[in-house]
């Protein structure tokens, strides 16, 4: 098993890692010749948020990388996000970062060599990792869902976050309703009162659906834990270009996020009454 | 005793008190005619800080009620708290009176507000550290260089290593127990600094590596960096004190002394001659052997009597092995343990910066003889090479229960525990072997 690469765009990666840390403290990295995939999955059934980040290899490693393994040249391992964050933070002023897979005292490590043109200091960082088998990885695949029937492009995430933050004081559960007539409604209820926020005039991204439009419901709603959706909304820090929210009634709430060439998918459990 | 801090240095003085309170719990104030010293030692007695202030840094300084030569002990945290509104403080005076056992801080703040703080104190003597500036490696550096590098290290790191090579200086995270289970594994960091980044880089090229507490170093470097003045580092070898000298002005200097871990490889070879004795004294060994591997400031010269003496003292004084810090004025109950803490004491004699008042050069010679007379059953314990250590099952049961780990843990001396890992696991192995052989209960229990 061999892996060696030069890391570019370390600052973007740092931001992504900081964002993942909002969900969970560790993640699984799955590196293939085509893409780097981060799987953040708390493993806790209670929590149930699953996040998949897909980064194109050629954009972060710029062809200066080699990967070899008996499993289709793919490598997957578990890594502590805090360690990765610290290493990327220490590389913030550097423009020459090399990553390698090494073994020290028969323990696997992700070895970083960080150099900077402005200083003579050479920094070596070794992050302990736990290598996973393909079988273990197979248990972390994305949930299989049908094509979404209700979906909408979210307005500015930052304002949504502010709105939901206020709603948090009233109730722990948020009702999110998407209408295919360009409308999004956020609602919290308590015995004392309710707050509803309406957004209109939003656009729907084009999604190829096999089924005819007439069969699809006009609108759909889901109840989610307000704290969990707030965790997801931290993505506004990444200044995403596009955030699409889909409701799979009775199944889950899904956010597709596109940040430059990185795409992320958040799966949120919904509360069924 | 009364002193007034020069107004332009009040900020620095407050920062110094903060640094002291981060390292040690107790602050000792010692006043002499020419200077006033603020001293602290951390709870594990592995880090010692001595602040030396003289007239110039102090606006006024004079004796009241014959307080010179006395040492006062007070809680370090309490001294810092009053500087929380440092921006408003225009003048700060400190007054120590032994009448009511109080250290009084008088602050003159903006708008003519006066504040008085009385901190209880007691007469107590602090341990003193022995260190030398005549070391093989002498480095001067701007604290910023090191402080920046320390930020690369994991926050949970306990010990850090410095390696001095001919042309570069290496900082490395230090862990002495690679056998630790995988979930405790942490980030390993190594930083190479070119010698050109140092203001002065004197080394004898012997590739010395020293390891010591990361947390205290971080505190010290952050402090020195904030004071914006260079530091001098004096390094000799693993096991010997690591000395950092900080000088803000002629009248304000700080010495930081950090105990380093004694690496097994640096133990002198003369010790193997007493192997036979070791085996007879198996029981004592396991309790004392880790002390030999631990923090030790004792000079490892090959003088045999000196060596034996050192080890005897280590065996008998588990609370003082980890540094060369010792008491100037011995308490009657612990006189012995305080006295015989210095194996390689005579080597330091002419280089010592701080001289305990009594003539000490004779102690190392006299003390071993006394030991033998007083306590003939006491055997000299030599450090053990772990490879030569052949476990002897019989005495181990009592030995493990009597292991002074709890005592050390109470002292909060974590580096030692880890240091002990090799020995410990050894003993545990013996323990389990013993159990398996004599008593099958555990395994049959598991079987059910």
XYZ file of C-alpha atoms in Angstrom:
721
model
C 0.000 0.000 0.000
C 1.575 3.238 -1.097
C 0.396 6.790 -1.113
C 2.317 9.913 -1.809
C 1.018 13.296 -2.831
C 1.644 16.988 -2.837
C -1.147 18.917 -1.259
C -2.405 22.107 -2.798
C -5.334 24.149 -1.573
C -4.547 23.289 2.013
C -6.486 26.322 3.207
C -9.679 25.119 1.583
C -9.107 21.688 3.058
C -8.629 23.263 6.467
C -11.957 25.028 6.159
C -13.655 21.819 5.144
C -12.107 19.990 8.081
C -13.184 22.693 10.501
C -16.676 22.339 9.155
C -16.675 18.568 9.496
C -15.623 18.955 13.108
C -19.003 20.542 13.776
C -20.580 17.185 13.038
C -18.152 14.735 14.587
C -14.600 14.420 15.895
C -13.375 11.791 13.489
C -13.896 10.822 9.913
C -13.004 8.218 7.335
C -10.872 9.273 4.413
C -11.254 7.263 1.260
C -8.640 8.102 -1.319
C -8.965 6.845 -4.856
C -7.082 7.908 -7.975
C -10.020 10.082 -8.956
C -11.290 11.577 -5.760
C -10.757 12.042 -2.034
C -13.825 11.278 -0.041
C -14.404 12.276 3.569
C -17.096 10.325 5.351
C -18.268 11.835 8.598
C -20.583 9.504 10.365
C -20.982 9.691 14.069
C -21.959 6.033 14.136
C -24.449 6.958 16.777
C -27.983 5.948 15.859
C -29.377 8.714 18.050
C -27.492 11.363 16.132
C -27.732 9.928 12.665
C -26.198 12.726 10.618
C -24.113 11.423 7.753
C -21.894 13.636 5.668
C -20.006 12.819 2.499
C -17.477 15.233 1.050
C -16.120 14.561 -2.404
C -12.935 16.323 -3.444
C -11.433 15.789 -6.880
C -7.908 14.437 -6.507
C -6.443 16.353 -9.420
C -7.562 19.611 -7.930
C -6.079 19.045 -4.464
C -3.083 16.935 -5.477
C -2.572 18.342 -9.004
C -1.377 15.121 -10.605
C 1.665 15.040 -8.344
C 0.502 11.986 -6.545
C 0.723 8.251 -6.650
C -1.483 5.726 -4.989
C -1.135 1.960 -4.976
C -2.956 -0.746 -3.157
C -4.204 -4.246 -3.873
C -7.776 -3.030 -3.474
C -8.135 -1.200 -6.789
C -5.565 1.430 -5.809
C -7.873 2.709 -3.140
C -6.945 3.446 0.444
C -9.301 4.091 3.292
C -8.552 4.956 6.878
C -10.001 6.541 9.939
C -8.461 9.785 11.149
C -9.020 12.197 14.001
C -10.203 15.492 12.571
C -8.568 17.453 15.385
C -5.161 16.114 14.355
C -5.801 16.885 10.726
C -6.966 20.361 11.626
C -3.853 21.024 13.683
C -1.569 19.836 10.931
C -3.293 21.911 8.274
C -3.214 24.871 10.620
C 0.515 24.468 11.065
C 0.846 24.415 7.273
C -1.085 27.596 6.756
C 1.957 29.658 5.798
C 3.513 26.928 3.784
C 3.464 26.274 0.067
C 5.164 22.908 -0.048
C 3.228 20.144 1.652
C 3.943 16.508 0.936
C 1.772 13.704 2.296
C 2.888 10.121 2.544
C 1.623 6.950 4.126
C 4.234 5.589 6.528
C 4.686 3.015 9.197
C 6.394 3.807 12.458
C 6.846 0.999 14.924
C 4.385 -1.006 12.816
C 1.683 1.591 13.311
C 0.331 3.398 10.257
C 0.703 7.162 10.086
C -0.106 9.847 7.595
C 3.181 11.672 7.302
C 3.254 15.351 6.371
C 6.370 17.227 5.360
C 5.685 20.923 5.520
C 8.162 23.416 4.125
C 7.902 27.063 3.539
C 9.807 29.276 1.176
C 9.919 32.122 3.646
C 11.442 30.197 6.526
C 14.062 27.528 7.003
C 11.926 25.617 9.439
C 10.989 22.138 8.256
C 8.016 20.600 9.941
C 7.188 16.908 10.032
C 3.793 15.844 11.287
C 2.607 12.268 11.746
C -1.075 11.685 12.215
C -1.958 8.262 13.550
C -4.547 6.554 11.395
C -6.501 3.331 11.496
C -6.508 1.550 8.168
C -9.843 0.094 7.167
C -10.633 -2.829 4.943
C -12.912 -2.513 1.931
C -15.528 -4.482 3.868
C -15.470 -1.940 6.654
C -15.786 0.840 4.141
C -18.704 -0.884 2.489
C -20.684 -0.344 5.662
C -20.325 3.400 5.263
C -21.869 3.881 1.882
C -24.406 6.532 1.175
C -28.017 5.651 1.800
C -29.859 4.554 -1.316
C -32.716 6.915 -2.039
C -35.096 7.362 -4.922
C -34.972 10.486 -7.031
C -36.108 13.440 -5.010
C -39.626 14.671 -5.715
C -39.445 17.831 -3.662
C -36.359 19.974 -3.819
C -35.443 23.614 -3.709
C -32.446 25.854 -3.902
C -31.854 27.388 -0.494
C -31.647 31.143 -0.042
C -28.636 32.647 1.729
C -27.605 30.112 4.363
C -26.334 32.731 6.752
C -29.761 34.372 7.060
C -31.429 30.984 7.378
C -29.063 30.183 10.196
C -29.920 33.418 11.981
C -33.620 32.734 11.609
C -33.384 29.186 12.890
C -31.138 30.297 15.704
C -33.951 32.514 16.996
C -36.487 29.737 16.560
C -34.326 27.446 18.678
C -35.476 29.234 21.813
C -39.078 28.316 21.194
C -38.969 24.685 20.277
C -36.600 21.829 19.665
C -38.317 20.716 16.513
C -38.426 22.529 13.245
C -40.991 21.898 10.539
C -39.530 22.491 7.133
C -41.883 22.597 4.185
C -40.877 22.766 0.559
C -43.365 23.517 -2.114
C -42.559 22.970 -5.735
C -44.040 26.396 -6.352
C -40.779 28.075 -5.355
C -41.675 28.281 -1.680
C -39.856 27.319 1.468
C -41.405 27.507 4.934
C -39.702 27.139 8.269
C -41.906 26.756 11.300
C -41.603 26.143 15.013
C -44.504 25.640 17.348
C -44.996 25.716 21.052
C -48.096 25.913 23.224
C -47.362 29.604 23.629
C -47.186 30.421 19.951
C -45.568 29.689 16.671
C -43.153 31.329 14.282
C -43.310 30.731 10.586
C -40.894 32.125 8.058
C -41.803 32.044 4.397
C -39.420 32.311 1.500
C -40.847 32.720 -1.942
C -39.510 33.064 -5.416
C -36.798 30.467 -4.951
C -35.639 28.420 -7.871
C -35.658 24.679 -8.382
C -32.593 23.063 -9.813
C -33.117 20.834 -12.785
C -33.133 17.215 -11.778
C -33.846 14.492 -14.243
C -36.693 12.487 -12.869
C -38.015 9.418 -14.561
C -41.474 9.942 -13.250
C -43.796 12.484 -14.777
C -44.253 15.724 -12.948
C -47.946 15.162 -12.437
C -47.320 12.216 -10.142
C -45.060 14.188 -7.863
C -46.607 15.890 -4.873
C -46.715 19.635 -4.896
C -45.240 20.083 -1.491
C -43.827 18.057 1.314
C -42.774 18.732 4.895
C -40.504 17.166 7.458
C -39.824 17.625 11.153
C -36.156 17.775 12.123
C -34.162 18.351 15.271
C -33.348 22.043 15.291
C -29.869 21.514 16.753
C -28.930 19.098 14.012
C -30.014 21.390 11.245
C -28.038 24.204 12.851
C -24.933 22.018 12.729
C -25.454 21.553 9.020
C -25.989 25.257 8.421
C -22.419 25.991 9.497
C -21.631 25.373 5.847
C -22.277 29.060 5.260
C -18.682 29.581 6.440
C -17.524 27.829 3.295
C -19.456 30.290 1.140
C -21.137 27.579 -0.884
C -22.208 28.383 -4.394
C -25.279 26.276 -4.282
C -27.219 24.533 -1.544
C -30.104 22.320 -2.533
C -32.459 20.911 0.045
C -34.513 17.798 -0.712
C -37.169 16.138 1.381
C -37.703 12.412 1.197
C -40.919 12.084 3.070
C -40.678 9.646 5.933
C -37.028 9.008 5.204
C -34.643 11.904 5.542
C -33.741 15.458 4.751
C -30.874 15.968 2.362
C -28.607 18.909 1.614
C -26.477 19.019 -1.504
C -23.736 21.581 -1.204
C -21.438 22.686 -3.970
C -18.334 24.660 -3.070
C -16.158 25.255 -6.137
C -15.190 21.749 -7.204
C -16.049 20.146 -3.892
C -19.432 18.612 -3.403
C -20.878 17.640 -0.074
C -23.998 15.763 0.893
C -25.587 15.949 4.308
C -28.173 13.382 5.352
C -30.340 14.407 8.273
C -32.738 12.088 10.070
C -36.295 13.327 10.385
C -38.680 12.954 13.266
C -41.816 10.984 12.519
C -44.790 11.625 14.740
C 10.181 44.857 53.665
C 8.745 47.343 51.252
C 9.092 47.696 47.550
C 7.569 49.752 44.802
C 7.517 48.516 41.232
C 8.686 51.084 38.731
C 5.530 52.295 36.962
C 6.757 51.461 33.464
C 7.368 47.860 34.473
C 4.043 47.167 36.160
C 2.719 45.372 33.106
C 5.772 43.154 32.935
C 5.541 42.492 36.636
C 1.915 41.408 36.300
C 2.773 39.118 33.401
C 5.545 37.593 35.433
C 3.216 36.874 38.308
C 0.801 35.292 35.873
C 3.512 33.078 34.469
C 4.582 32.068 37.961
C 1.040 31.228 38.946
C 0.657 29.070 35.844
C 3.685 27.003 36.758
C 3.557 26.655 40.500
C 0.951 26.874 43.189
C 3.062 28.554 45.804
C 5.072 31.681 45.395
C 8.092 32.264 47.570
C 9.399 35.731 48.157
C 12.945 36.014 49.301
C 14.454 39.366 50.016
C 18.121 40.083 50.315
C 19.971 43.319 50.479
C 20.680 43.645 46.784
C 17.670 41.979 45.201
C 14.298 40.457 45.741
C 13.545 37.026 44.383
C 10.240 35.490 43.453
C 10.541 31.725 43.304
C 8.142 28.988 42.374
C 8.364 25.245 41.859
C 5.696 23.188 40.164
C 3.911 20.461 42.050
C 5.961 17.691 40.437
C 9.124 19.595 41.353
C 10.287 19.387 37.785
C 10.171 23.065 36.929
C 11.750 25.810 38.952
C 11.464 29.519 38.270
C 13.426 32.239 39.949
C 12.726 35.876 39.219
C 15.411 38.272 40.249
C 14.455 41.928 40.588
C 16.768 44.726 41.543
C 16.695 48.403 42.052
C 15.907 49.924 38.686
C 13.087 47.563 38.012
C 11.985 48.533 41.462
C 11.494 52.170 42.176
C 12.067 51.761 45.855
C 13.172 48.863 47.963
C 14.049 48.838 51.601
C 14.005 46.672 54.619
C 11.517 46.906 57.415
C 11.676 44.855 60.591
C 14.736 42.871 59.588
C 12.953 40.962 56.897
C 15.996 40.354 54.735
C 17.008 36.766 54.506
C 13.520 35.531 55.281
C 11.392 33.575 52.859
C 7.674 34.027 52.655
C 5.332 31.615 51.025
C 2.005 32.631 49.544
C -0.471 31.335 47.001
C 0.634 32.345 43.539
C -2.888 32.601 42.120
C -3.949 35.141 44.702
C -1.087 37.422 43.791
C -2.047 37.533 40.177
C -5.739 38.210 40.538
C -5.311 41.783 41.686
C -3.696 42.692 38.393
C -6.742 41.773 36.367
C -7.500 45.456 35.792
C -3.916 46.202 34.886
C -4.805 49.099 32.606
C -5.885 51.201 35.532
C -2.950 50.529 37.814
C -0.571 53.428 38.004
C 1.542 52.421 40.927
C 2.066 49.215 42.811
C 3.730 48.812 46.166
C 4.251 45.619 48.100
C 4.684 45.504 51.793
C 5.538 42.386 53.757
C 5.229 42.417 57.477
C 5.869 39.388 59.579
C 3.656 40.710 62.386
C 0.372 39.625 60.926
C 1.747 37.257 58.293
C 0.393 39.263 55.419
C 1.775 40.460 52.146
C 0.042 43.726 51.353
C -0.339 44.913 47.805
C -1.132 48.591 47.470
C -2.340 49.789 44.129
C -2.832 53.329 43.081
C -5.245 53.342 40.188
C -6.617 55.971 37.863
C -8.916 58.603 39.342
C -7.086 58.303 42.630
C -8.635 55.026 43.517
C -6.542 53.119 45.991
C -6.765 49.391 46.389
C -5.299 47.307 49.140
C -5.003 43.566 48.983
C -3.761 41.500 51.865
C -2.553 38.020 51.006
C -1.838 35.620 53.827
C 1.646 34.294 53.885
C 3.785 32.111 56.067
C 7.441 31.735 56.706
C 8.666 28.822 54.674
C 11.742 27.945 52.768
C 11.634 26.952 49.178
C 13.693 24.339 47.460
C 16.575 25.625 45.464
C 17.689 24.391 42.099
C 21.243 23.677 41.116
C 22.200 24.538 37.608
C 25.117 25.726 35.682
C 25.770 28.030 32.797
C 28.857 26.107 31.867
C 27.157 23.569 29.660
C 28.275 22.022 26.366
C 25.353 23.506 24.459
C 24.557 27.173 24.707
C 21.896 28.593 22.443
C 20.433 32.057 22.242
C 17.221 32.575 20.399
C 14.268 34.860 20.099
C 11.409 33.215 21.970
C 9.125 33.833 19.022
C 10.994 31.261 16.942
C 10.348 28.536 19.478
C 6.928 29.746 20.454
C 5.750 29.560 16.845
C 7.026 26.016 16.594
C 5.337 24.944 19.809
C 1.969 25.842 18.319
C 2.407 23.003 15.818
C 2.294 20.440 18.567
C -0.808 18.702 19.769
C -2.319 20.325 22.818
C -2.486 17.043 24.678
C 1.221 16.374 24.337
C 2.909 15.768 27.684
C 6.582 15.787 26.877
C 8.715 17.294 24.195
C 12.254 16.505 23.101
C 14.946 18.906 21.995
C 17.724 17.518 19.902
C 20.791 19.617 19.288
C 22.563 18.677 16.101
C 25.495 20.359 14.504
C 23.561 22.414 12.017
C 19.998 22.181 13.188
C 17.814 22.119 16.194
C 14.987 19.595 16.348
C 11.856 19.719 18.420
C 9.981 16.467 18.590
C 6.984 15.126 20.440
C 8.241 12.630 22.936
C 6.462 9.477 23.913
C 8.342 6.812 25.755
C 5.832 4.028 25.405
C 5.226 2.925 21.840
C 3.346 -0.063 23.196
C 0.391 2.034 24.137
C -2.840 0.853 22.628
C -3.765 2.436 19.355
C -6.608 4.603 20.562
C -4.327 6.709 22.736
C -1.978 7.380 19.859
C -1.607 11.020 19.206
C -0.170 13.355 16.679
C 3.600 13.125 16.298
C 5.318 16.326 15.384
C 8.882 17.101 14.488
C 10.206 20.556 13.715
C 13.633 21.206 12.289
C 15.045 24.658 12.817
C 18.147 25.753 11.020
C 20.932 26.922 13.289
C 20.952 30.215 11.427
C 17.656 31.076 13.082
C 19.476 31.230 16.390
C 21.322 34.286 17.600
C 23.986 32.079 19.087
C 24.437 28.367 18.513
C 27.275 26.793 20.446
C 27.371 23.035 20.570
C 30.021 20.376 20.924
C 28.313 18.367 18.201
C 27.372 15.461 20.409
C 23.764 15.181 19.195
C 22.312 15.610 22.631
C 18.633 14.976 23.119
C 16.677 16.076 26.166
C 13.029 15.506 27.008
C 10.886 17.385 29.451
C 7.457 18.731 30.243
C 5.764 20.342 27.270
C 3.189 22.305 29.204
C 5.697 24.197 31.295
C 7.858 24.953 28.286
C 4.842 26.334 26.492
C 4.008 28.568 29.431
C 7.577 29.797 29.620
C 7.934 30.447 25.900
C 4.599 32.231 25.671
C 5.694 34.416 28.555
C 9.144 35.156 27.143
C 7.625 35.885 23.747
C 5.207 38.347 25.263
C 8.053 40.091 27.067
C 9.817 40.592 23.753
C 13.349 39.803 24.765
C 15.784 37.050 23.847
C 16.509 33.943 25.866
C 19.610 31.896 26.477
C 19.318 28.138 26.768
C 21.860 26.029 28.564
C 21.679 22.332 27.804
C 24.070 19.645 28.927
C 22.599 16.161 28.582
C 19.514 14.113 29.263
C 18.890 13.860 32.953
C 20.609 17.134 33.670
C 18.695 20.336 34.191
C 17.700 22.389 31.201
C 18.254 26.002 32.048
C 16.624 28.951 30.319
C 17.873 32.370 31.190
C 15.750 35.367 30.417
C 16.926 38.902 30.812
C 14.675 41.865 30.299
C 16.986 44.499 31.709
C 20.046 44.540 33.904
C 17.725 44.617 36.854
C 15.255 41.983 35.891
C 16.306 38.441 35.123
C 14.581 35.107 35.289
C 16.028 31.635 35.480
C 13.832 28.766 34.434
C 15.132 25.337 35.320
C 13.360 22.308 33.899
C 14.102 18.734 34.901
C 14.769 16.453 31.970
C 14.088 12.772 31.657
C 17.073 10.543 32.153
C 17.352 8.306 29.120
C 18.322 4.705 29.823
C 21.103 4.891 27.265
C 22.902 7.615 29.154
C 23.381 5.535 32.268
C 26.985 4.772 32.991
C 28.190 1.251 32.385
C 29.856 0.861 35.754
C 26.529 -0.089 37.207
C 26.504 -3.592 35.833
C 29.221 -4.587 38.294
C 26.700 -4.870 41.052
C 24.311 -7.105 39.222
C 24.526 -9.800 41.806
C 23.543 -7.494 44.507
C 20.629 -6.382 42.453
C 19.199 -9.791 42.172
C 19.375 -10.342 45.863
C 17.496 -7.173 46.337
C 14.862 -7.824 43.757
C 12.151 -6.573 45.950
C 13.633 -3.191 46.463
C 14.596 -2.908 42.882
C 11.212 -2.751 41.421
C 10.257 0.036 43.700
C 13.394 1.969 43.102
C 14.410 1.133 39.596
C 11.981 3.462 38.003
C 13.364 6.196 40.105
C 16.675 5.669 38.522
C 15.178 6.049 35.130
C 13.253 9.065 36.142
C 13.986 12.720 36.167
C 17.299 13.052 37.766
C 19.676 15.863 38.073
C 22.347 13.752 39.595
C 25.527 13.842 37.670
C 26.243 10.528 36.133
C 29.950 10.455 36.545
C 31.701 7.174 36.865
C 32.958 7.750 40.336
C 31.748 4.611 41.970
C 31.255 5.783 45.511
C 29.423 8.749 44.228
C 27.234 6.578 42.129
C 26.353 4.294 44.949
C 25.624 7.162 47.102
C 23.334 8.649 44.539
C 21.380 5.529 44.186
C 21.024 5.015 47.858
C 19.595 8.403 48.190
C 17.195 7.728 45.415
C 16.060 4.612 47.050
C 15.367 6.294 50.262
C 13.924 9.570 49.176
C 11.247 8.957 46.670
C 10.036 12.494 46.865
C 13.246 14.162 45.944
C 14.696 12.048 43.189
C 13.166 13.928 40.393
C 15.142 17.075 40.577
C 18.091 18.572 42.202
C 15.855 20.934 43.999
C 16.555 20.711 47.669
C 15.883 22.534 50.844
C 18.246 25.096 52.051
C 17.192 24.842 55.611
C 16.525 21.278 56.422
C 13.544 20.359 58.443
C 14.467 18.105 61.267
C 12.254 15.288 60.134
C 13.531 15.138 56.617
C 17.060 16.169 57.099
C 18.574 13.103 55.583
C 16.506 13.079 52.496
C 17.242 16.670 51.818
C 20.898 16.371 52.348
C 21.768 13.421 50.280
C 19.962 14.444 47.195
C 23.069 15.447 45.339
C 25.171 12.766 43.887
C 27.158 14.864 41.534
C 27.025 17.808 43.735
C 30.726 18.509 43.981
C 30.950 18.919 40.241
C 28.604 21.787 40.327
C 30.177 23.352 43.304
C 32.163 26.051 41.631
C 29.552 26.769 38.999
C 26.529 27.075 41.129
C 24.568 30.212 40.759
C 22.791 29.749 43.981
C 24.730 28.536 46.920
C 22.927 27.144 49.853
C 24.397 28.822 52.882
C 26.048 25.898 54.605
C 29.262 24.377 53.271
C 28.010 21.476 51.282
C 30.970 20.066 49.505
C 31.563 17.627 52.295
C 28.101 16.236 52.444
C 28.345 13.746 49.657
C 31.301 12.162 51.292
C 29.927 12.045 54.746
C 26.464 11.087 53.972
C 26.964 7.631 52.499
C 28.934 6.591 55.500
C 26.209 7.767 57.743
C 23.738 5.832 55.731
C 25.578 2.624 56.156
C 25.888 3.065 59.875
C 22.403 4.105 60.447
C 20.734 1.592 58.334
C 22.920 -1.372 57.662
C 20.158 -3.395 56.070
C 19.739 -0.789 53.388
C 21.293 -2.000 50.187
C 22.613 0.050 47.387
C 20.386 -0.077 44.434
C 21.725 0.289 40.966
C 19.831 1.271 37.882
C 18.856 -1.750 35.910
C 19.276 -2.341 32.301
C 15.802 -3.511 31.324
C 17.263 -6.171 29.084
C 19.182 -7.741 31.904
C 16.306 -7.677 34.208
C 15.331 -11.284 34.754
C 12.058 -11.349 36.619
C 11.996 -13.380 39.762
C 8.506 -14.467 40.549
C 8.650 -15.074 44.241
C 8.802 -11.653 45.879
C 6.676 -9.958 43.332
C 3.263 -10.259 44.828
C 4.023 -8.089 47.777
C 6.181 -5.942 45.656
C 3.414 -4.974 43.349
C 1.038 -4.116 46.084
C 3.713 -2.082 47.767
C 4.643 -0.249 44.667
C 4.764 3.430 45.484
C 2.811 4.339 42.397
C -0.056 5.746 44.377
C 2.268 8.052 46.150
C 3.647 9.337 42.911
C 0.278 9.658 41.398
C -0.724 11.706 44.341
C 2.187 13.946 43.618
C 0.737 14.346 40.166
C 3.974 13.309 38.636
C 2.776 11.926 35.386
C 5.975 11.847 33.393
C 7.324 9.414 35.898
C 4.457 7.034 35.487
C 5.128 6.817 31.842
C 8.751 6.492 32.435
C 7.998 3.529 34.474
C 6.203 1.775 31.691
C 8.959 -0.646 30.843
C 9.491 -1.693 34.382
C 5.836 -1.771 35.084
C 4.896 -4.016 32.260
C 7.738 -6.208 33.285
C 6.344 -6.536 36.746
C 2.891 -7.099 35.432
C 4.105 -9.890 33.276
C 5.682 -11.477 36.234
C 2.560 -10.977 38.145
C 0.388 -12.668 35.602
C 2.852 -15.499 35.211
C 2.793 -15.969 38.882
C -0.934 -16.100 38.975
C -1.172 -18.514 36.144
C 1.279 -20.831 37.742
C -0.025 -20.864 41.273
C -3.638 -20.148 40.882
C -5.860 -21.037 37.970
C -8.855 -19.178 39.201
C -8.730 -16.250 36.785
C -8.608 -18.371 33.656
C -11.258 -20.825 34.763
C -13.435 -17.939 35.682
C -13.097 -16.545 32.241
C -13.911 -19.903 30.783
C -17.264 -19.910 32.437
